[in-house]
Tab-separated table of C-alpha atoms and ligand atoms in Angstrom:
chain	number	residue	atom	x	y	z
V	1	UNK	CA	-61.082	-99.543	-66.129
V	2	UNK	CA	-59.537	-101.204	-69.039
V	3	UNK	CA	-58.633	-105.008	-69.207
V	4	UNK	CA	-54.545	-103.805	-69.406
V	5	UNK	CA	-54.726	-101.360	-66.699
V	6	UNK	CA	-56.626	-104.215	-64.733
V	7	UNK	CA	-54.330	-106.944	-65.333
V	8	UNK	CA	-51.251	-104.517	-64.423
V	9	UNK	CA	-53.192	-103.699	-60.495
V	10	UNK	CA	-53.345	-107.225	-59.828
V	11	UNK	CA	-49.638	-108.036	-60.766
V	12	UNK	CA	-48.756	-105.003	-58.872
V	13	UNK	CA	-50.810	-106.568	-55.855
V	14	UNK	CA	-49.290	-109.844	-55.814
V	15	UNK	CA	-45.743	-108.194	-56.379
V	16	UNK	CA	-46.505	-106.205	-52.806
V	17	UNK	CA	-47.405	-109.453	-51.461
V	18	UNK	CA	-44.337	-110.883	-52.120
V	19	UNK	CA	-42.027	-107.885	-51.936
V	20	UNK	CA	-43.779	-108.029	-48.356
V	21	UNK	CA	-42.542	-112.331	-47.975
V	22	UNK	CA	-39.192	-111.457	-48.854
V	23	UNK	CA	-38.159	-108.305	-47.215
V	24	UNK	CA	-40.634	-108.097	-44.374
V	25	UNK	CA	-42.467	-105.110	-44.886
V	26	UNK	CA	-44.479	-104.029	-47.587
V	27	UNK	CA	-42.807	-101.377	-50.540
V	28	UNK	CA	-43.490	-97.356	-50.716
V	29	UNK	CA	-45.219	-98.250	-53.706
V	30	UNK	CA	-45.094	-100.121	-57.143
V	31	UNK	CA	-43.977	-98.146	-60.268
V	32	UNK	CA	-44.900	-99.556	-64.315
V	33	UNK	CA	-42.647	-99.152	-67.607
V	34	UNK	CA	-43.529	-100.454	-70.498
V	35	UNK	CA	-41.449	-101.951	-73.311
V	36	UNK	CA	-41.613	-100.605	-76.814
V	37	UNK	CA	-42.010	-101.251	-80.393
V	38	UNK	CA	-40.231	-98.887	-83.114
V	39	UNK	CA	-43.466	-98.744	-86.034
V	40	UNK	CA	-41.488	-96.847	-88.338
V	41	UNK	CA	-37.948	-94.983	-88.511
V	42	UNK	CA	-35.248	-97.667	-88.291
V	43	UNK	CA	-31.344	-96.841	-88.395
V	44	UNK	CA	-32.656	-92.968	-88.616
V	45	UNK	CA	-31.821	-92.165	-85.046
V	46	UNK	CA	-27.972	-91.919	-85.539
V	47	UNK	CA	-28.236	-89.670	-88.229
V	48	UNK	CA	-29.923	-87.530	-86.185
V	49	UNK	CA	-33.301	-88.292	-88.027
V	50	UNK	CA	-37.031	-89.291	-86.792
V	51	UNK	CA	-38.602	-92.585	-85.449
V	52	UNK	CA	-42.225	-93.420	-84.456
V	53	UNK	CA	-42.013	-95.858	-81.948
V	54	UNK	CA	-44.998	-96.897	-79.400
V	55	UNK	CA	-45.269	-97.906	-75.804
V	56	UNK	CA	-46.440	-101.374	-75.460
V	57	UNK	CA	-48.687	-103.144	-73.010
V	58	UNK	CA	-45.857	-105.451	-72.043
V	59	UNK	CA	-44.335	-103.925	-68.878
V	60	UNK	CA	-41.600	-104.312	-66.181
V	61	UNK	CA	-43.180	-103.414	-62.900
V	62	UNK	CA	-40.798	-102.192	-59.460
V	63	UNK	CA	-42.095	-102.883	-55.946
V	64	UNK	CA	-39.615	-100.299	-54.036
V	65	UNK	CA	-38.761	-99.123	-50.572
V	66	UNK	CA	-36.496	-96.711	-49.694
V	67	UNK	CA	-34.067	-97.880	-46.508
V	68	UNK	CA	-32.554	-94.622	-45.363
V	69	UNK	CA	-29.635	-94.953	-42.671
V	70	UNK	CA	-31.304	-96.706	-39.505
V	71	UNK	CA	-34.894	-98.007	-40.791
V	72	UNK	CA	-33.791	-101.385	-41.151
V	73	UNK	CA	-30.237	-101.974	-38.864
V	74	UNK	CA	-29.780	-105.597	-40.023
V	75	UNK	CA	-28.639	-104.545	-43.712
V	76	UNK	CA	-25.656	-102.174	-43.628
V	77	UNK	CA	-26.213	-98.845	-44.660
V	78	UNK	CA	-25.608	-98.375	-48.783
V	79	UNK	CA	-26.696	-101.340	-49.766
V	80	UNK	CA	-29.593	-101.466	-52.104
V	81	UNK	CA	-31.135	-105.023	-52.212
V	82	UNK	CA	-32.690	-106.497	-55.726
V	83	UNK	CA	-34.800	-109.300	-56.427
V	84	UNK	CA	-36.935	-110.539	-59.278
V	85	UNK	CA	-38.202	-113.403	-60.805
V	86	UNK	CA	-36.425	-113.289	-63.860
V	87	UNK	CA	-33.948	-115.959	-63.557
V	88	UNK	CA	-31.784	-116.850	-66.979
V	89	UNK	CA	-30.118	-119.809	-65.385
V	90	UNK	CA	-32.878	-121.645	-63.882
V	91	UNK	CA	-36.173	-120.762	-61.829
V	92	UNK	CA	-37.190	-119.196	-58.644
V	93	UNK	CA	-36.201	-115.893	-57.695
V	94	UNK	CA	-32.663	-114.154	-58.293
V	95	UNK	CA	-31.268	-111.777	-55.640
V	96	UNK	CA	-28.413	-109.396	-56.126
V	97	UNK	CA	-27.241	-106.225	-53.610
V	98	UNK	CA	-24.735	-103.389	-54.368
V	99	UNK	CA	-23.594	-101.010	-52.547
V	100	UNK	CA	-24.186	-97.180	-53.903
V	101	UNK	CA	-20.560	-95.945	-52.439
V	102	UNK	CA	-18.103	-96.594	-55.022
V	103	UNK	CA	-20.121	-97.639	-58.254
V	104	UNK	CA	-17.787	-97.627	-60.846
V	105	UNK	CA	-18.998	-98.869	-64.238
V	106	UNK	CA	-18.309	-102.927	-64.083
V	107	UNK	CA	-18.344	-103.051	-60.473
V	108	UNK	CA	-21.919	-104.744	-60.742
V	109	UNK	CA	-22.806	-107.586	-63.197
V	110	UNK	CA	-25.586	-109.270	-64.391
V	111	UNK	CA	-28.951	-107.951	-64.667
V	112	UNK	CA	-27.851	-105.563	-61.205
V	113	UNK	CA	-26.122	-103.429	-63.564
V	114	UNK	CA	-29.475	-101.920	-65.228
V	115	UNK	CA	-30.663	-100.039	-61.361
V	116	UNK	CA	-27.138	-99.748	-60.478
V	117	UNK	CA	-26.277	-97.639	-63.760
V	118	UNK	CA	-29.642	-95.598	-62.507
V	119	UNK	CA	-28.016	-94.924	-59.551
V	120	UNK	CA	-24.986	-93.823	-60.556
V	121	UNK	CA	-26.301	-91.667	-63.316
V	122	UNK	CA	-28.415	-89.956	-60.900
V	123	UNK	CA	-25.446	-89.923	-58.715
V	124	UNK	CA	-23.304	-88.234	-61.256
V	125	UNK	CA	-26.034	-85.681	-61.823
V	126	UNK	CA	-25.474	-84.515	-58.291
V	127	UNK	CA	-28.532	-86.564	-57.108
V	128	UNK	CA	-27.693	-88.135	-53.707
V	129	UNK	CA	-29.667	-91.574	-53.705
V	130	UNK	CA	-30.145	-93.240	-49.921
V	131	UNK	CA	-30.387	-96.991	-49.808
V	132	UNK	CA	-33.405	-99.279	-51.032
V	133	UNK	CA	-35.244	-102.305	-51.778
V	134	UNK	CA	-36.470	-103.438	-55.256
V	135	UNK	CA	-38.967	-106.505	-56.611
V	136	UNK	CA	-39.251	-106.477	-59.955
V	137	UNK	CA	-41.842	-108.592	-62.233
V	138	UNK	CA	-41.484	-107.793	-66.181
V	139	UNK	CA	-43.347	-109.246	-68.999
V	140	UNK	CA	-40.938	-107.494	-71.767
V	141	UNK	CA	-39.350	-110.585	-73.239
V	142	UNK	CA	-35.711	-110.420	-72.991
V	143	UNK	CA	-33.762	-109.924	-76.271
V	144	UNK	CA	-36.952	-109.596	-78.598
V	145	UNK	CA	-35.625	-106.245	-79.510
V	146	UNK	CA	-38.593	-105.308	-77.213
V	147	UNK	CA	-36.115	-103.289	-74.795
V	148	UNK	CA	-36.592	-104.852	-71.629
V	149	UNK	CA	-33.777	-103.519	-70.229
V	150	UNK	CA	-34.936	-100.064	-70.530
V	151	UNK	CA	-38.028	-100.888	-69.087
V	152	UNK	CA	-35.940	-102.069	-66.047
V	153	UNK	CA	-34.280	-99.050	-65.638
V	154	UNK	CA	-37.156	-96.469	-66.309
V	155	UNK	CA	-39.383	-98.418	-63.628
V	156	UNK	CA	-36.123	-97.420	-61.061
V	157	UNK	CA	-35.951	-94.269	-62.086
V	158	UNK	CA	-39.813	-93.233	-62.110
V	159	UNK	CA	-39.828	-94.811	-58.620
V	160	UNK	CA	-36.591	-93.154	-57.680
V	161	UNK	CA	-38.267	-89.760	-58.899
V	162	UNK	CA	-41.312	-89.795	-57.267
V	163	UNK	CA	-40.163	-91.145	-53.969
V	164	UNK	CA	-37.129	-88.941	-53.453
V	165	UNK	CA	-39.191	-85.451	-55.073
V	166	UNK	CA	-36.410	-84.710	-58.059
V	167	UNK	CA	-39.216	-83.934	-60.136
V	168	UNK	CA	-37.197	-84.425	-63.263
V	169	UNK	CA	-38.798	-84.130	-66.555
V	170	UNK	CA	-39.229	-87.030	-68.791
V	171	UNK	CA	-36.343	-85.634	-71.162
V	172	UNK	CA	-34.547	-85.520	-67.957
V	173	UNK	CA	-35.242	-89.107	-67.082
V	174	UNK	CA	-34.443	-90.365	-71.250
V	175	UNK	CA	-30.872	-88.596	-70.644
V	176	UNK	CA	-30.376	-90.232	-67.414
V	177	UNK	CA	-31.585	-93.674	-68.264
V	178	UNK	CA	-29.304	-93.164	-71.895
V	179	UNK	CA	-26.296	-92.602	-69.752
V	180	UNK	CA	-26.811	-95.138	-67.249
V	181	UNK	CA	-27.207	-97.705	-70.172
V	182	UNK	CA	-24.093	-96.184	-72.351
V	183	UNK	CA	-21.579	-95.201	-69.124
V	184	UNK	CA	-22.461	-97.870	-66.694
V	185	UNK	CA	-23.760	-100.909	-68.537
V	186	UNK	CA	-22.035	-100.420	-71.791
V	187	UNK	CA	-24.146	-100.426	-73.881
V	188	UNK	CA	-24.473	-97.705	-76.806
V	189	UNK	CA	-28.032	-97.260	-76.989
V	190	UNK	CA	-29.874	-93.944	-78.242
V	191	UNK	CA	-32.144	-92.353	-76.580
V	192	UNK	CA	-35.744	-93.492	-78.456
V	193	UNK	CA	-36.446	-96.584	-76.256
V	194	UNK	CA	-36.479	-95.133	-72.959
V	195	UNK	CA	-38.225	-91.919	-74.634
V	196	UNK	CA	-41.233	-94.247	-75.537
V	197	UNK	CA	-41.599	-95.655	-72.169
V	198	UNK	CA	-41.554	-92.351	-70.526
V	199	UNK	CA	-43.608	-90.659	-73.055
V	200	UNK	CA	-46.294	-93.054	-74.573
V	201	UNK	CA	-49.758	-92.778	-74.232
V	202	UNK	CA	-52.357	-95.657	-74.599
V	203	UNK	CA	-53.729	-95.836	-77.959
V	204	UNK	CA	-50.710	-93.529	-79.392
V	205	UNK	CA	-47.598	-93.442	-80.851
V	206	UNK	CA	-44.623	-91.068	-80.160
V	207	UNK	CA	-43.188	-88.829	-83.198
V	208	UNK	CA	-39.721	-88.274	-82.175
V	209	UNK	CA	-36.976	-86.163	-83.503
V	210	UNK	CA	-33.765	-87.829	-82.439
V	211	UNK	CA	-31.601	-84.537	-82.705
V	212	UNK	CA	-33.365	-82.022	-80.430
V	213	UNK	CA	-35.426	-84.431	-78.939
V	214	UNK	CA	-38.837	-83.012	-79.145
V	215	UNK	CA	-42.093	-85.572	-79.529
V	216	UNK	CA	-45.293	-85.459	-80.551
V	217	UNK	CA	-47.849	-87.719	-79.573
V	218	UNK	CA	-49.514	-89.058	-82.704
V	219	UNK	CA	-53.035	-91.101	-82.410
V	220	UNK	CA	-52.563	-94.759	-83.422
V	221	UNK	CA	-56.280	-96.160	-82.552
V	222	UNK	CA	-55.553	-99.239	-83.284
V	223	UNK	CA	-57.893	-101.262	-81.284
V	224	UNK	CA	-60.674	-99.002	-82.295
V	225	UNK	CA	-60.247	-100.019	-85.712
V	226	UNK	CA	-60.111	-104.061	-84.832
V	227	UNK	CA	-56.325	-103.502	-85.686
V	228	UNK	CA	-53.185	-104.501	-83.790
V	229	UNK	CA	-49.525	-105.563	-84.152
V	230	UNK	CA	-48.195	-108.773	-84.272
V	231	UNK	CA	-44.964	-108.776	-83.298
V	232	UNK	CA	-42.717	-112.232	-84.349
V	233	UNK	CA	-39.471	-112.912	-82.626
V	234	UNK	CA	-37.338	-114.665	-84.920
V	235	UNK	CA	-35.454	-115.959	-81.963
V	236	UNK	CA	-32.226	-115.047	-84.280
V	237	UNK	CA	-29.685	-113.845	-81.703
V	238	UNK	CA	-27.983	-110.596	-83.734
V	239	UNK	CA	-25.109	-112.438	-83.745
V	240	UNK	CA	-23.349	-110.300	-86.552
V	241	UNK	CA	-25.066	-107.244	-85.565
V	242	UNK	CA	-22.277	-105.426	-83.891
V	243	UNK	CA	-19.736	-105.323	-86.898
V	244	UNK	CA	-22.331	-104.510	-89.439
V	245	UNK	CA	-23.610	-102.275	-87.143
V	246	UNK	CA	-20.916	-100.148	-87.249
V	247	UNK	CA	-20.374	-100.389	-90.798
V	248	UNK	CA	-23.609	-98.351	-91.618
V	249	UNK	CA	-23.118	-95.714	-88.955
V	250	UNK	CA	-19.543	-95.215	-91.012
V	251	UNK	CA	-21.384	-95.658	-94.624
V	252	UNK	CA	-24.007	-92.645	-93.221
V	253	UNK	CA	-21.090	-90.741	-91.929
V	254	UNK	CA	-19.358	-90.851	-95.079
V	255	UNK	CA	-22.191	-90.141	-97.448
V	256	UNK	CA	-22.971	-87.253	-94.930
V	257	UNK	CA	-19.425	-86.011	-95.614
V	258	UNK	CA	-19.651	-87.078	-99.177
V	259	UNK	CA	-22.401	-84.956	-99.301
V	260	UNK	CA	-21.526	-81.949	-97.667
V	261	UNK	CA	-23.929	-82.420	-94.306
V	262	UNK	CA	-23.449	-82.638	-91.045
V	263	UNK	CA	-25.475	-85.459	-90.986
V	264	UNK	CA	-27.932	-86.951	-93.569
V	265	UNK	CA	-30.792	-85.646	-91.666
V	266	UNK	CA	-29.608	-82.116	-93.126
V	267	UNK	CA	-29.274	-83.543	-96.917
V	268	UNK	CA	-32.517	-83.144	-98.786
V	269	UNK	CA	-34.972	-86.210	-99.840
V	270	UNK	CA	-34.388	-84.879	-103.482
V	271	UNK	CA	-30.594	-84.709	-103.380
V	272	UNK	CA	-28.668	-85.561	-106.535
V	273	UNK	CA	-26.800	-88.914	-104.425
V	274	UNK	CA	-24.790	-90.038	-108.205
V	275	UNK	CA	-21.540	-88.872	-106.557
V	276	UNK	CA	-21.611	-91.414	-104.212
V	277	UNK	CA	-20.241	-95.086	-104.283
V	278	UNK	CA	-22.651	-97.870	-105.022
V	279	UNK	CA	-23.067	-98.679	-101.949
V	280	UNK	CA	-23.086	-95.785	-99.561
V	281	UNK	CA	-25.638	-94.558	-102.192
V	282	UNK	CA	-27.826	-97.351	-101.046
V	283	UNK	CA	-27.190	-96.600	-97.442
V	284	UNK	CA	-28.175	-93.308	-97.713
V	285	UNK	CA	-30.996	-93.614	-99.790
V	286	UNK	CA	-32.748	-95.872	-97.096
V	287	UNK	CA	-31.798	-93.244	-94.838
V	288	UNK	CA	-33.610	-90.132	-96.625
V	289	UNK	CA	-36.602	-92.444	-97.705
V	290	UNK	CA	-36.591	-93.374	-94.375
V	291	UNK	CA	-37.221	-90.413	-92.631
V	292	UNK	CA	-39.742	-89.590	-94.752
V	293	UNK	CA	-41.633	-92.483	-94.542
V	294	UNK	CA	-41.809	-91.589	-90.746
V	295	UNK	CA	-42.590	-87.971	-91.303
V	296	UNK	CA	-45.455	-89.294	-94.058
V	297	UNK	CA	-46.781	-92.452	-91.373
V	298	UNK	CA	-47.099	-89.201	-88.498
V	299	UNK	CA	-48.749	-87.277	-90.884
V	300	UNK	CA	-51.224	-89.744	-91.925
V	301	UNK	CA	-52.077	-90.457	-88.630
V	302	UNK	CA	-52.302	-87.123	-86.959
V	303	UNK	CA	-55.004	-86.551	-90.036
V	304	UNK	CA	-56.755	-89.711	-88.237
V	305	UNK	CA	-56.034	-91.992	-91.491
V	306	UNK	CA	-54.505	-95.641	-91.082
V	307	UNK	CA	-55.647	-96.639	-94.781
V	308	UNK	CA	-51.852	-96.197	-96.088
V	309	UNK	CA	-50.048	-97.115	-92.484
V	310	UNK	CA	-49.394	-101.128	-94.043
V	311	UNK	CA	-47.960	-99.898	-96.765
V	312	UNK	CA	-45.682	-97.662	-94.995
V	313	UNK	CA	-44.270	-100.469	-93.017
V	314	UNK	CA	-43.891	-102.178	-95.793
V	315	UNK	CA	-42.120	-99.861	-98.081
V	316	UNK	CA	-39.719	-99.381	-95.289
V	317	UNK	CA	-39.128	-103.421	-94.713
V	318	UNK	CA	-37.942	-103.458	-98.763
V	319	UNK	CA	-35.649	-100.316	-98.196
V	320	UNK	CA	-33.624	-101.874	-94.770
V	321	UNK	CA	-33.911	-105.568	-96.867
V	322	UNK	CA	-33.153	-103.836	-99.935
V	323	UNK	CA	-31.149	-100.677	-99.713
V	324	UNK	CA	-29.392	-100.868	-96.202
V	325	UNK	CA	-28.877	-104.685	-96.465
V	326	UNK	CA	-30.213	-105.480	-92.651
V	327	UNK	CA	-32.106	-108.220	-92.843
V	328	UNK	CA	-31.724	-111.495	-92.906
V	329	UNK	CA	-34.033	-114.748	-94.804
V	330	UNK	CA	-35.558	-115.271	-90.855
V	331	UNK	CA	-36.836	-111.701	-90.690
V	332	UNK	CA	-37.444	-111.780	-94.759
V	333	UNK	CA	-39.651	-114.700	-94.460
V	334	UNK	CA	-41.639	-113.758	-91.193
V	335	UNK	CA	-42.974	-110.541	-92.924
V	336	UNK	CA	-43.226	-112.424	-96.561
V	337	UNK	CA	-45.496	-115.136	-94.724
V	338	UNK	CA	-47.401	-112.586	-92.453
V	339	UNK	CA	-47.982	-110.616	-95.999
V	340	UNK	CA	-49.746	-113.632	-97.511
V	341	UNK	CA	-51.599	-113.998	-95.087
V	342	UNK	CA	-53.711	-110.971	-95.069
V	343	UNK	CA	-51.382	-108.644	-92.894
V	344	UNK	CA	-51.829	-105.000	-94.260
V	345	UNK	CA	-48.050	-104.338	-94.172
V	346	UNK	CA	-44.670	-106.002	-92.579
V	347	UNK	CA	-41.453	-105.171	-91.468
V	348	UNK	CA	-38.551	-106.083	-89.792
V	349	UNK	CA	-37.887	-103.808	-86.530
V	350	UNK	CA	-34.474	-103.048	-84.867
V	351	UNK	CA	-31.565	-102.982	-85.792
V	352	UNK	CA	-31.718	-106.105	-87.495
V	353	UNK	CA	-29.752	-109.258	-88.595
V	354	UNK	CA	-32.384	-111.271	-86.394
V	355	UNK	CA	-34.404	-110.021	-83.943
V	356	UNK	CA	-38.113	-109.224	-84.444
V	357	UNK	CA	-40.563	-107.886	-87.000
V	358	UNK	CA	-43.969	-106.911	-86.841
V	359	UNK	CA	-47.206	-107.402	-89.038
V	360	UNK	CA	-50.542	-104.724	-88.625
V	361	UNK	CA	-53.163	-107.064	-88.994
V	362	UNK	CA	-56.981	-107.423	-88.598
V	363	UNK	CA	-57.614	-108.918	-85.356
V	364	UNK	CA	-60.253	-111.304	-86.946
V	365	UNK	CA	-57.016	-112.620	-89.077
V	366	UNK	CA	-54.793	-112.960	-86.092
V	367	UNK	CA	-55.167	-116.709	-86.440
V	368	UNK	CA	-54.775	-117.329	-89.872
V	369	UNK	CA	-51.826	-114.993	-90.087
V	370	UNK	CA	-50.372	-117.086	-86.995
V	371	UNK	CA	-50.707	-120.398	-88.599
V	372	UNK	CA	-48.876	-119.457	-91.917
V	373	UNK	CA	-46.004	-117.789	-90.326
V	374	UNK	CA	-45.520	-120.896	-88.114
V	375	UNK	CA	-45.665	-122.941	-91.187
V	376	UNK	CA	-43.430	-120.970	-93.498
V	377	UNK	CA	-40.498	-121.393	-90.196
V	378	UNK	CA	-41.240	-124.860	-90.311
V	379	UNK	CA	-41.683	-125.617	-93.675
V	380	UNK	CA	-37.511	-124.048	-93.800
V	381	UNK	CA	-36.479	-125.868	-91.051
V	382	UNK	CA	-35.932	-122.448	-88.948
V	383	UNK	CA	-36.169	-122.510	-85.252
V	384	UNK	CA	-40.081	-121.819	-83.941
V	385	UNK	CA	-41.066	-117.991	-84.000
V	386	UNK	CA	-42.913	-116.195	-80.737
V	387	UNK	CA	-45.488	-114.383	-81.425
V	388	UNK	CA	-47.642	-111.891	-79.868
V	389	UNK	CA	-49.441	-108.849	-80.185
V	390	UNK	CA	-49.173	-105.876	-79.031
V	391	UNK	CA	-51.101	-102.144	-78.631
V	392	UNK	CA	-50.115	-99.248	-77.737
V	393	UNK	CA	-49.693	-98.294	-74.351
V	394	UNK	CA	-49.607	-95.689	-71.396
V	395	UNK	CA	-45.787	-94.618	-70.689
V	396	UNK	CA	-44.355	-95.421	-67.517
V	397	UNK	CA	-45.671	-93.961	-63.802
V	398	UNK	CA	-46.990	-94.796	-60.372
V	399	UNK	CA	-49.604	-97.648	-60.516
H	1	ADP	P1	-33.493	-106.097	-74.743
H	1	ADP	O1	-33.477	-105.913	-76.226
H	1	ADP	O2	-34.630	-106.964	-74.309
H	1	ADP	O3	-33.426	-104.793	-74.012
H	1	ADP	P2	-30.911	-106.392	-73.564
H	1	ADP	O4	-29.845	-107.417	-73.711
H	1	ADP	O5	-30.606	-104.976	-73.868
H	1	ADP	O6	-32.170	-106.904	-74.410
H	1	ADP	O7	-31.435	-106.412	-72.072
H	1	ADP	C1	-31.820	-107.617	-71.457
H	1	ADP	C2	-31.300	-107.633	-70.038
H	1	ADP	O8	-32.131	-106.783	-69.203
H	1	ADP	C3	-31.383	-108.978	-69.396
H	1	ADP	O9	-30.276	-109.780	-69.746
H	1	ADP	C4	-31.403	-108.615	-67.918
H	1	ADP	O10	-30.099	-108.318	-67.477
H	1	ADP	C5	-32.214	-107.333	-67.905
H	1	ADP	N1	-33.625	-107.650	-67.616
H	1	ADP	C6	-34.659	-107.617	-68.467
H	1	ADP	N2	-35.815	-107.995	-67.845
H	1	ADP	C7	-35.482	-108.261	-66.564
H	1	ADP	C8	-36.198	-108.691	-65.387
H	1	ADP	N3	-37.512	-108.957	-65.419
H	1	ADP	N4	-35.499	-108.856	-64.241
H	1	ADP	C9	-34.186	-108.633	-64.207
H	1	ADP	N5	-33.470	-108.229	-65.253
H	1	ADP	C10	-34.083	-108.043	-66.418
H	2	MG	MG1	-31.837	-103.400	-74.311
């Protein structure tokens, strides 16, 4: 048994234990999705384009029981209970309830909202869902661009799955999770987070196509080749993110147009691009280059080679710095300093404007790479990076 899946059984054991303290009877089980990181293929996914993210072992874990009518008659019938240690405005434990009748989108706030919106998309997809209790323990940071919150709601819904026998398939579960996050939360999120936690595999990446949704699992041996991912959370909140957010979808939409495509996952990497503007000429050459970057970093890999992977990442940090203008100096100078260090290739991942990026390194530099990205955030006066690394990791399931 690995060290991960180790550590994750005795987490899940003390979560029973305590699941068992607060609501007096131990859970049906404990249920494990992991977070992600996106390794190559950033602001592809909208236009309908390819990403290569990987399942990380950083995971949120759900202790649940199910409480159909009568099992427990001190809690009223409907009401799903939630607890977990995550607990923005102080310590301890936070507990929230809803009630399944009547879930309207809003009528649950705070970090409630991520099971409810579970429930209600499983409820609008004319799956009936009885009452129950949930503990959950995650060690996905919050806002590292990580996507804890889809690790949240794919540890419901694999533990909604198996306990109530839907047997829906992981594109199922993506679609579900997507809506919950877009219709109930409000959030518009894609579909390639919640695909990664669903469909990773330790020591593997996940070749997605983001318009019909097929993936291929792609080798990423990382750890056999003393390699891994540091991952280095600016701590920059994406503050501006939403407007100039927008602004490229619309620039990719109207090259696309300019261009005669659908979308610029139909225009060629070779296509003549001197009718456009200036700057939705940049846009969408980070766009095409993009996507075949990804297509290039799968290939490589699925031919077992990781000599050309850092440059890659690399290549695609200068195009989204560059081309797509989504950095910012935070993100800039976390994969300049990782770079210098001896990291085989850099980039920023996200959507950007703050947020994370990640190095590959040599896990005999992890140190040394460490040190100089500390000192290059000091040495600007910019807040103190986290950093971490990360491998790839088993998608979510029953632990
Ligand atoms: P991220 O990029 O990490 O997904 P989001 O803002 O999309 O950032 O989601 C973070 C939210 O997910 C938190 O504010 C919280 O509501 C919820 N969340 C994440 N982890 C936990 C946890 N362990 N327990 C409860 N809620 C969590
Ligand atoms: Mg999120």
């Amino acid at each position: 048994m690995s060290a991960a899946v180790q550590a994750v059984q005795s987490r899940a054991q003390i979560l029973t234990g305590q699941f068992a303290e607060i609501y007096g009877s131990e859970p049906d089980g404990v249920w494990r999705a992991p977070g992600r990181v996106n390794l190559i293929g950033e602001h592809t996914d909208y236009n309908n384009g390819f990403v290569l993210p990987f399942a990380i072992d950083r995971s949120a874990l759900a202790a649940v029981r199910l409480r159909p009518p009568g099992r427990d008659p001190e809690v009223p019938d409907g009401v799903v209970r939630l607890a977990s240690r995550y607990a923005p405005k102080g310590h301890g434990l936070s507990r929230e309830e809803f009630s399944i009748h009547g879930l309207t989108p809003g009528s649950t706030e705070g970090w409630a909202a991520y099971p409810a919106g579970v429930v209600y998309a499983l409820e609008a997809a004319g799956f009936p869902v009885p009452a129950f209790d949930l503990l959950l323990d995650s060690t996905v940071p919050v806002g590292a661009g990580l996507s804890s919150s889809h690790a949240v709601e794919v540890a419901v819904i694999v533990a909604l799955n198996d306990l109530l026998g839907l047997e829906l398939e992981h594109a199922d579960m993506a679609r579900l999770t997507q809506y919950a996050e877009n219709r109930y939360v409000g959030a518009p999120t894609g579909i390639m987070d919640q695909s990664a936690s669903l469909m990773g595999r330790e020591g593997s990446a996940l070749f997605l196509d983001c318009r019909s949704l097929a993936a291929e699992t792609v080798p990423l041996p990382l750890a056999e080749h003393g390699l891994a991912v540091l991952v280095m959370d600016t701590r920059v909140a994406h503050s501006h993110s939403d407007g100039g957010y927008s602004a490229r979808r619309a620039s990719c939409e109207h090259g696309a147009a300019v261009l005669g495509a659908d979308s610029l996952r139909d225009v060629p990497a070779d296509a003549d691009l001197s009718g456009l503007d200036a700057e939705t000429r940049r846009r969408v050459r980070h766009v095409l280059g993009e996507n075949r970057r990804v297509g290039q970093t799968a290939a490589e890999l699925q031919a077992g080679r990781m000599d050309t992977l850092g440059q890659l990442l690399t290549a695609s940090h200068a195009s989204l710095r560059d081309d797509f203008e989504v950095s910012c100096a935070e993100l800039d100078l976390a994969v300049e300093a990782a770079l210098t260090a001896g990291a085989l290739g850099a980039r920023m991942t996200g959507g950007g404007f703050g947020g994370s990026a990640i190095a590959l390194i040599r896990c005999a530099d992890e140190e040394q790479v460490r040190t100089a990205v500390l000192a290059a955030f000091q040495g600007r006066g910019f807040r103190e990076p986290v950093l971490f690394t990360v491998l790839p990791a088993a998608g979510a399931g029953r632990v």
